[in-house]
Backbone as numpy.savetxt, mean C-alpha at the origin, in Angstrom:
# Nx Ny Nz CAx CAy CAz Cx Cy Cz
19.12 35.15 12.07 17.89 34.95 11.09 18.95 33.90 10.43
20.34 34.10 10.27 21.23 33.41 9.77 21.09 31.79 9.86
20.87 31.82 11.01 21.12 30.58 11.92 19.76 29.80 11.50
18.79 30.60 11.51 17.13 29.88 11.42 16.93 29.33 10.16
18.04 30.09 9.23 17.54 29.34 7.93 18.58 28.10 7.31
19.78 28.34 8.31 20.79 27.08 8.00 19.86 25.53 8.95
19.29 26.03 9.71 18.37 24.80 10.63 17.38 24.66 9.66
16.32 25.40 9.27 15.55 25.12 8.48 15.64 24.11 7.28
16.74 24.43 6.55 17.07 23.41 5.56 17.58 22.24 6.14
17.80 22.18 7.00 18.36 20.67 7.62 17.54 19.71 8.01
16.30 20.24 8.57 15.47 19.43 8.96 15.10 18.38 7.92
14.72 17.20 8.27 14.22 16.06 7.25 12.64 16.07 7.61
12.01 15.80 6.26 10.96 15.76 6.39 10.31 13.89 6.76
9.53 14.37 7.78 8.90 12.96 8.29 7.28 13.23 8.37
6.97 12.04 8.07 5.30 11.72 7.75 4.80 12.00 9.25
3.46 12.88 9.36 2.96 13.36 10.06 3.64 13.91 11.38
4.89 14.18 11.01 5.93 15.05 11.93 6.67 13.74 12.68
6.65 12.92 12.76 7.22 11.74 13.34 7.69 10.71 12.39
7.31 10.20 11.64 7.84 8.99 10.96 9.16 9.48 9.89
9.97 9.07 9.69 11.03 9.35 9.30 11.07 8.42 8.06
11.62 9.06 6.44 11.67 8.24 5.46 12.95 7.64 5.04
13.73 8.18 5.89 15.35 8.06 5.63 16.08 6.64 5.60
15.56 5.88 6.56 16.25 4.22 6.52 15.07 3.33 6.27
14.05 3.76 5.03 13.07 2.96 4.68 13.97 2.20 3.45
13.95 0.88 3.33 14.77 0.28 2.17 13.43 -0.83 2.13
13.31 -0.69 0.62 12.53 -1.34 -0.35 13.24 -2.68 -1.01
12.68 -3.79 -0.36 13.84 -5.32 -0.16 13.46 -6.06 -1.51
12.48 -5.42 -2.30 12.54 -6.30 -3.98 12.85 -5.21 -4.71
13.91 -5.68 -5.41 14.91 -4.87 -6.41 13.84 -4.16 -7.78
12.84 -4.68 -7.58 11.80 -4.83 -9.03 10.74 -3.67 -8.72
10.27 -3.35 -7.42 9.57 -2.47 -6.91 9.74 -1.33 -6.46
11.45 -1.34 -6.49 12.09 0.34 -6.14 11.34 1.32 -6.72
11.29 1.02 -8.37 10.51 2.41 -9.16 9.23 2.98 -8.65
8.48 1.61 -8.25 6.75 1.85 -8.20 6.53 2.21 -6.89
7.34 1.85 -5.80 7.23 2.14 -4.40 7.81 3.55 -4.12
7.05 4.73 -4.21 8.07 5.97 -4.01 7.63 6.49 -2.49
8.94 6.71 -2.01 8.93 7.01 -0.61 10.31 7.46 -0.10
11.02 7.85 -1.24 12.27 8.29 -0.95 12.42 9.85 -1.57
13.31 10.84 -1.20 13.59 11.87 -2.00 12.30 12.83 -1.79
11.71 13.20 -3.25 10.87 13.81 -3.33 9.77 13.02 -2.72
9.37 11.98 -2.95 8.29 11.81 -2.50 8.16 11.47 -0.99
9.43 11.97 0.00 8.82 12.30 1.35 7.73 13.16 1.70
6.77 13.14 2.66 6.10 14.14 2.71 5.20 14.50 3.93
5.06 15.50 4.57 4.65 15.63 5.85 3.15 14.70 6.21
2.45 14.89 5.10 1.05 14.14 5.23 0.76 13.64 3.69
0.07 12.52 4.03 -0.40 11.96 2.76 -1.76 12.60 1.99
-1.68 14.06 1.77 -2.63 14.54 1.06 -1.78 15.37 0.15
-1.59 15.20 -1.15 -0.68 16.19 -1.83 -1.66 17.12 -3.17
-2.53 16.30 -3.16 -3.49 17.26 -4.23 -3.00 17.29 -5.57
-2.37 15.94 -5.89 -1.21 16.26 -7.14 -2.51 15.15 -7.86
-2.49 15.39 -8.93 -3.10 15.43 -10.42 -2.52 13.94 -10.77
-2.74 12.63 -10.47 -1.92 11.27 -10.52 -2.65 10.51 -11.43
-4.00 11.23 -12.20 -4.66 10.17 -12.89 -4.66 10.81 -14.32
-3.74 11.91 -14.39 -4.18 12.72 -15.84 -3.02 11.46 -16.85
-2.38 10.98 -16.48 -1.30 10.25 -17.55 -1.45 9.03 -17.16
-0.78 8.06 -17.92 -0.83 6.72 -17.42 0.80 6.59 -16.83
0.52 5.80 -15.82 2.06 5.82 -14.77 2.36 7.04 -14.46
1.42 7.65 -14.07 1.73 9.01 -13.39 1.55 8.69 -11.99
0.63 7.59 -11.32 0.82 7.57 -9.75 1.44 6.55 -9.35
2.67 6.16 -10.48 3.79 5.57 -9.55 4.49 6.60 -8.79
4.54 7.82 -9.13 4.92 9.28 -8.58 4.29 9.70 -7.24
3.09 8.91 -6.76 2.23 9.63 -6.10 3.01 8.53 -4.57
3.18 9.31 -3.75 3.44 9.38 -2.06 3.21 7.69 -1.78
3.56 6.73 -1.39 2.99 5.27 -1.49 1.95 5.57 -0.16
2.39 6.19 0.98 1.53 6.14 2.28 -0.30 6.72 1.53
-0.28 7.81 0.57 -1.04 8.57 0.15 -1.92 7.41 -0.65
-1.23 6.74 -1.39 -1.77 6.10 -2.48 -2.66 5.02 -1.54
-2.06 4.16 -0.38 -2.72 3.35 0.72 -4.04 4.43 1.15
-3.84 5.56 1.31 -4.65 6.53 1.85 -6.10 6.62 1.03
-5.67 6.61 -0.53 -6.78 6.78 -1.69 -7.61 5.57 -1.67
-6.57 4.47 -1.45 -7.70 3.35 -1.72 -8.75 2.79 -0.59
-8.34 3.29 0.55 -9.66 3.50 1.67 -10.90 4.16 1.27
-10.63 4.68 0.31 -11.86 6.12 -0.25 -12.58 5.00 -1.20
-13.04 3.66 -0.47 -13.95 2.94 -1.55 -15.38 2.62 -0.98
-16.23 2.05 -2.07 -17.84 1.74 -1.70 -18.24 3.00 -1.41
-19.24 3.38 -2.40 -19.54 5.07 -2.28 -19.61 5.73 -1.26
-19.93 5.16 -0.15 -20.42 6.19 0.86 -18.83 6.56 1.60
-17.77 6.07 1.19 -16.41 6.87 1.80 -16.00 7.42 0.54
-16.42 7.69 -0.62 -15.30 8.27 -1.82 -15.64 9.74 -1.73
-14.46 10.18 -1.92 -14.03 11.68 -1.80 -13.66 11.99 -0.16
-13.91 11.05 0.64 -13.63 11.44 1.92 -12.22 11.10 2.29
-11.34 12.18 1.52 -9.85 11.97 2.05 -9.40 12.27 3.17
-9.69 13.25 3.84 -9.55 13.47 5.42 -9.56 12.61 6.26
-10.75 11.89 6.07 -11.01 10.72 6.86 -10.17 9.78 6.63
-9.38 9.26 5.28 -8.95 8.17 5.04 -7.36 8.66 5.56
-6.85 10.03 5.36 -5.60 10.31 6.17 -5.83 10.00 7.53
-6.81 10.49 8.20 -6.93 10.29 9.64 -6.66 8.88 10.06
-7.54 7.84 9.39 -7.64 6.59 9.52 -6.04 6.07 9.57
-5.31 6.35 8.61 -3.86 6.29 8.13 -2.85 6.50 9.37
-3.13 7.57 9.72 -2.44 8.40 10.93 -2.55 7.14 12.11
-3.53 7.03 12.31 -3.94 5.95 13.56 -3.45 4.93 13.29
-3.47 4.21 11.77 -2.84 2.99 11.63 -1.53 3.05 12.02
-0.69 4.31 11.51 0.85 4.05 11.80 1.22 3.86 13.38
0.16 4.93 13.94 0.36 4.63 15.51 0.47 3.23 16.04
-0.76 2.65 15.49 -1.03 1.51 16.53 0.23 0.40 15.64
0.73 0.37 14.26 1.76 -0.29 14.11 3.03 -0.31 14.73
2.96 1.09 15.23 4.26 1.30 15.85 4.33 0.66 17.18
3.22 0.80 17.85 3.28 0.05 19.04 3.11 -1.11 18.85
2.33 -1.94 18.11 2.56 -3.38 17.70 3.90 -4.01 17.19
4.66 -3.27 17.18 5.90 -3.73 16.24 7.20 -3.08 16.72
7.27 -1.72 17.14 8.52 -0.75 17.63 9.25 -0.81 16.23
9.07 -1.01 15.48 9.41 -0.65 13.91 8.78 0.99 13.24
9.91 1.44 12.36 8.96 2.56 11.95 8.30 1.76 10.82
6.77 2.42 11.16 5.83 2.10 10.51 5.78 1.81 8.78
5.99 3.10 8.58 6.20 3.16 6.47 7.04 2.01 6.32
7.86 1.24 6.82 8.60 -0.11 6.78 7.85 -0.90 6.56
7.24 -0.92 7.66 6.26 -2.12 7.59 4.90 -2.19 6.72
4.79 -0.88 6.32 3.83 -0.69 5.14 4.22 -1.19 3.75
5.57 -0.90 3.70 6.43 -1.01 2.32 6.56 -2.56 2.27
6.72 -3.46 3.35 6.98 -4.62 3.61 5.97 -5.45 3.05
4.43 -4.81 3.49 3.26 -5.34 3.54 3.10 -5.38 2.19
3.40 -4.24 1.19 3.09 -4.34 -0.10 3.81 -5.14 -0.64
5.16 -5.10 -0.61 6.22 -6.28 -1.27 5.71 -7.72 -1.01
5.13 -7.76 0.04 4.59 -9.26 0.49 3.53 -9.72 -0.47
2.58 -8.86 -0.53 1.04 -9.09 -0.88 0.70 -9.15 -2.41
1.57 -8.62 -3.11 1.47 -8.68 -4.53 1.63 -9.68 -5.44
0.87 -10.09 -6.08 1.12 -11.93 -6.47 1.78 -11.48 -7.68
2.63 -12.44 -7.91 3.74 -12.30 -9.25 3.37 -13.27 -10.50
1.85 -14.02 -10.10 1.84 -14.63 -11.54 0.10 -14.53 -11.01
-0.38 -14.11 -12.45 -1.94 -14.08 -12.41 -2.16 -15.01 -13.88
-3.60 -15.28 -13.49 -4.12 -15.91 -14.89 -5.18 -14.88 -15.73
-5.01 -15.15 -16.93 -5.83 -14.28 -17.99 -6.98 -15.14 -18.79
-7.56 -14.66 -19.25 -9.01 -15.35 -20.22 -8.45 -15.39 -21.56
-7.85 -16.64 -21.99 -7.33 -16.86 -23.59 -8.49 -17.54 -24.12
-9.00 -17.10 -25.39 -9.94 -18.02 -26.04 -10.94 -17.30 -26.51
-11.27 -17.95 -27.89 -12.38 -17.39 -28.77 -13.58 -18.45 -29.06
-14.52 -17.58 -29.28 -15.76 -18.51 -29.85 -16.37 -19.40 -28.45
-16.26 -19.04 -27.23 -17.00 -19.68 -26.45 -16.04 -20.96 -25.69
-14.98 -21.16 -26.36 -14.02 -21.84 -25.36 -12.89 -20.87 -24.71
-13.31 -20.96 -23.09 -12.49 -20.45 -22.55 -11.84 -20.78 -21.81
-10.49 -20.84 -21.84 -9.56 -21.57 -20.80 -8.13 -20.25 -20.32
-8.14 -20.63 -18.90 -6.93 -19.83 -18.44 -5.62 -19.76 -19.12
-5.02 -18.88 -19.33 -3.40 -18.80 -19.41 -2.54 -18.10 -18.41
-1.57 -18.44 -17.69 -0.65 -18.08 -16.72 0.13 -16.90 -17.43
0.00 -15.76 -16.90 1.12 -14.62 -17.23 1.58 -14.15 -16.02
2.92 -13.34 -16.31 3.77 -12.69 -15.11 2.89 -11.29 -14.71
3.14 -10.88 -13.64 1.99 -9.63 -13.45 3.36 -8.43 -13.47
3.31 -7.67 -13.83 4.27 -6.34 -13.92 4.18 -5.68 -12.77
5.56 -5.34 -12.59 5.85 -4.66 -11.01 4.62 -3.70 -10.48
4.48 -2.54 -11.64 3.36 -1.72 -11.19 2.05 -2.36 -10.71
1.71 -3.18 -11.26 0.41 -3.82 -11.11 0.55 -4.77 -9.86
1.53 -5.26 -9.47 2.12 -6.07 -8.04 1.75 -4.92 -6.89
1.94 -3.80 -7.08 2.17 -2.76 -6.28 0.66 -2.17 -6.14
-0.07 -2.03 -7.16 -1.56 -1.92 -7.44 -2.58 -2.77 -6.63
-2.09 -3.87 -7.14 -2.88 -5.10 -6.77 -2.83 -5.26 -5.16
-1.30 -4.80 -4.71 -1.14 -5.02 -3.15 -2.28 -4.32 -2.34
-1.94 -2.92 -2.97 -2.88 -1.89 -2.09 -4.14 -2.19 -1.74
-4.80 -2.76 -2.89 -6.20 -3.20 -3.15 -6.63 -4.08 -2.39
-5.61 -5.37 -2.39 -6.16 -6.37 -1.16 -5.82 -5.87 -0.19
-4.71 -4.86 0.22 -5.15 -4.81 1.85 -5.89 -3.66 2.22
-6.29 -3.06 1.43 -7.53 -2.00 1.42 -8.67 -2.70 1.83
-8.49 -3.84 0.80 -10.35 -4.87 0.58 -9.95 -5.53 2.06
-9.16 -5.76 2.21 -8.87 -7.18 3.42 -9.55 -6.47 4.73
-8.93 -5.00 5.02 -9.09 -4.53 6.05 -10.66 -3.76 6.28
-11.19 -3.51 5.19 -12.44 -3.24 5.42 -13.51 -4.27 5.53
-13.08 -5.18 5.02 -14.08 -6.48 5.27 -13.98 -6.83 6.83
-12.89 -6.55 7.21 -12.59 -7.33 8.52 -13.18 -6.20 9.86
-13.05 -4.80 9.29 -13.97 -3.75 9.69 -15.38 -3.72 9.61
-15.89 -4.21 8.91 -17.28 -3.98 8.61 -18.39 -4.54 9.32
-19.08 -4.13 10.09 -20.05 -4.90 11.18 -19.02 -5.41 12.32
-18.37 -4.66 12.47 -17.26 -5.44 13.94 -17.17 -4.26 14.72
-16.76 -4.32 15.98 -16.37 -3.42 16.95 -15.13 -2.71 16.20
-14.19 -3.70 16.09 -12.96 -2.83 15.62 -12.78 -1.58 14.93
-12.16 -0.98 14.80 -12.10 0.19 14.08 -11.11 -0.17 13.00
-11.66 0.71 11.82 -11.06 0.70 10.90 -9.37 1.00 10.76
-9.02 1.72 11.39 -7.36 1.77 11.94 -6.54 0.47 12.78
-7.59 -0.04 13.61 -7.07 -1.27 13.88 -6.93 -2.46 12.83
-8.01 -2.23 12.29 -7.85 -3.51 11.21 -6.96 -3.75 10.61
-6.93 -2.13 10.06 -5.45 -2.22 8.77 -4.45 -2.54 9.09
-4.47 -2.01 10.82 -2.87 -2.08 11.13 -2.52 -3.72 11.30
-3.69 -4.38 11.62 -3.44 -5.69 12.02 -3.11 -6.82 10.64
-3.94 -5.86 9.61 -3.80 -6.37 7.86 -2.13 -6.03 7.86
-1.83 -4.86 7.79 -0.35 -4.70 7.43 0.56 -5.43 8.07
0.27 -5.55 9.44 1.35 -6.28 10.27 1.51 -7.67 9.75
0.36 -8.04 9.12 0.21 -9.87 9.25 0.95 -9.89 7.79
0.88 -9.00 6.99 1.12 -9.18 5.90 2.32 -8.91 5.60
2.97 -7.59 6.57 4.76 -7.50 6.51 5.37 -8.92 6.94
4.81 -9.38 7.92 4.94 -11.05 8.36 5.07 -11.75 7.00
4.39 -11.80 6.34 4.09 -13.31 5.08 3.02 -13.95 6.32
2.36 -13.54 7.47 1.22 -14.65 7.87 0.25 -14.38 6.86
-0.42 -15.74 7.01 -1.51 -16.22 6.29 -2.90 -15.63 7.21
-2.58 -15.01 8.33 -4.21 -14.48 8.68 -4.10 -13.28 8.28
-3.22 -13.06 7.15 -3.50 -11.49 6.25 -4.47 -11.91 5.15
-5.44 -11.18 5.36 -6.23 -11.10 3.83 -5.62 -11.31 2.41
-4.63 -10.33 2.64 -4.11 -10.07 1.15 -3.16 -11.08 1.09
-2.54 -12.05 2.11 -1.45 -12.93 1.66 -2.36 -14.03 1.36
-3.47 -14.48 2.06 -4.13 -15.47 1.30 -4.77 -15.44 -0.07
-5.34 -13.86 -0.47 -5.69 -13.92 -1.69 -4.38 -13.99 -2.70
-3.24 -13.68 -2.78 -2.01 -13.45 -3.43 -1.57 -15.04 -3.42
-1.64 -15.85 -2.52 -1.18 -17.14 -2.32 -2.71 -18.13 -3.69
-3.91 -17.66 -3.04 -4.67 -18.29 -4.01 -4.58 -18.18 -5.77
-4.07 -16.66 -6.16 -3.95 -16.22 -7.13 -3.02 -16.90 -7.87
-1.91 -16.88 -6.98 -0.58 -17.53 -7.71 -1.01 -19.28 -8.07
-1.77 -19.79 -6.93 -2.41 -21.19 -6.88 -2.91 -21.51 -8.21
-4.02 -20.72 -8.71 -4.52 -20.90 -9.66 -3.75 -20.53 -11.12
-3.32 -19.74 -10.74 -2.38 -19.30 -12.19 -1.23 -20.70 -12.49
-0.69 -20.94 -11.52 0.24 -22.00 -11.37 -0.49 -23.26 -12.07
-1.70 -23.76 -11.25 -2.27 -24.70 -12.52 -2.41 -24.69 -14.04
-2.68 -23.45 -13.80 -2.96 -22.97 -15.76 -1.83 -22.43 -16.39
-0.75 -22.81 -16.22 0.32 -22.66 -16.90 0.41 -23.34 -18.06
């Protein structure tokens, strides 16, 4: 019994029992605090049933793969179907591993880092005169926006298409991680940054 306890303490937490969180590196120093995939945030399933919306910035501590799953539950017909979203994420990670031979969690992290816009434009002006003013984006909003863009791109790609949601999401994440402009998220990010550059 003593040996069993020792072994039980030594096992590392792996997502879906397969993917290790140990060798994940976040290559953008500003996003380290907002991409939760280390230590306590390593989970077996992207379904913790935590109350991440109760307080501002609480969702920064939500495991990053779970946040991706939550972003998939959009458009009324999918809302609340988290088990479906978790299954999609599970298949997506398998497909990413087949495509790239890398740890799929690393690919997801890279995709989020690459597809969050760094600059945006806001509307400034009163009394009918509206002009856009370029503003820097906070790291937290970059992560949130990246997740939104990735999920939206995958949803639009799989809608009225033979490809499954998991295949589209995998393709989107792999392209975004490479920084390829085939990705919807990268295209949108470039467009947002281009618009804000012209409004500086």
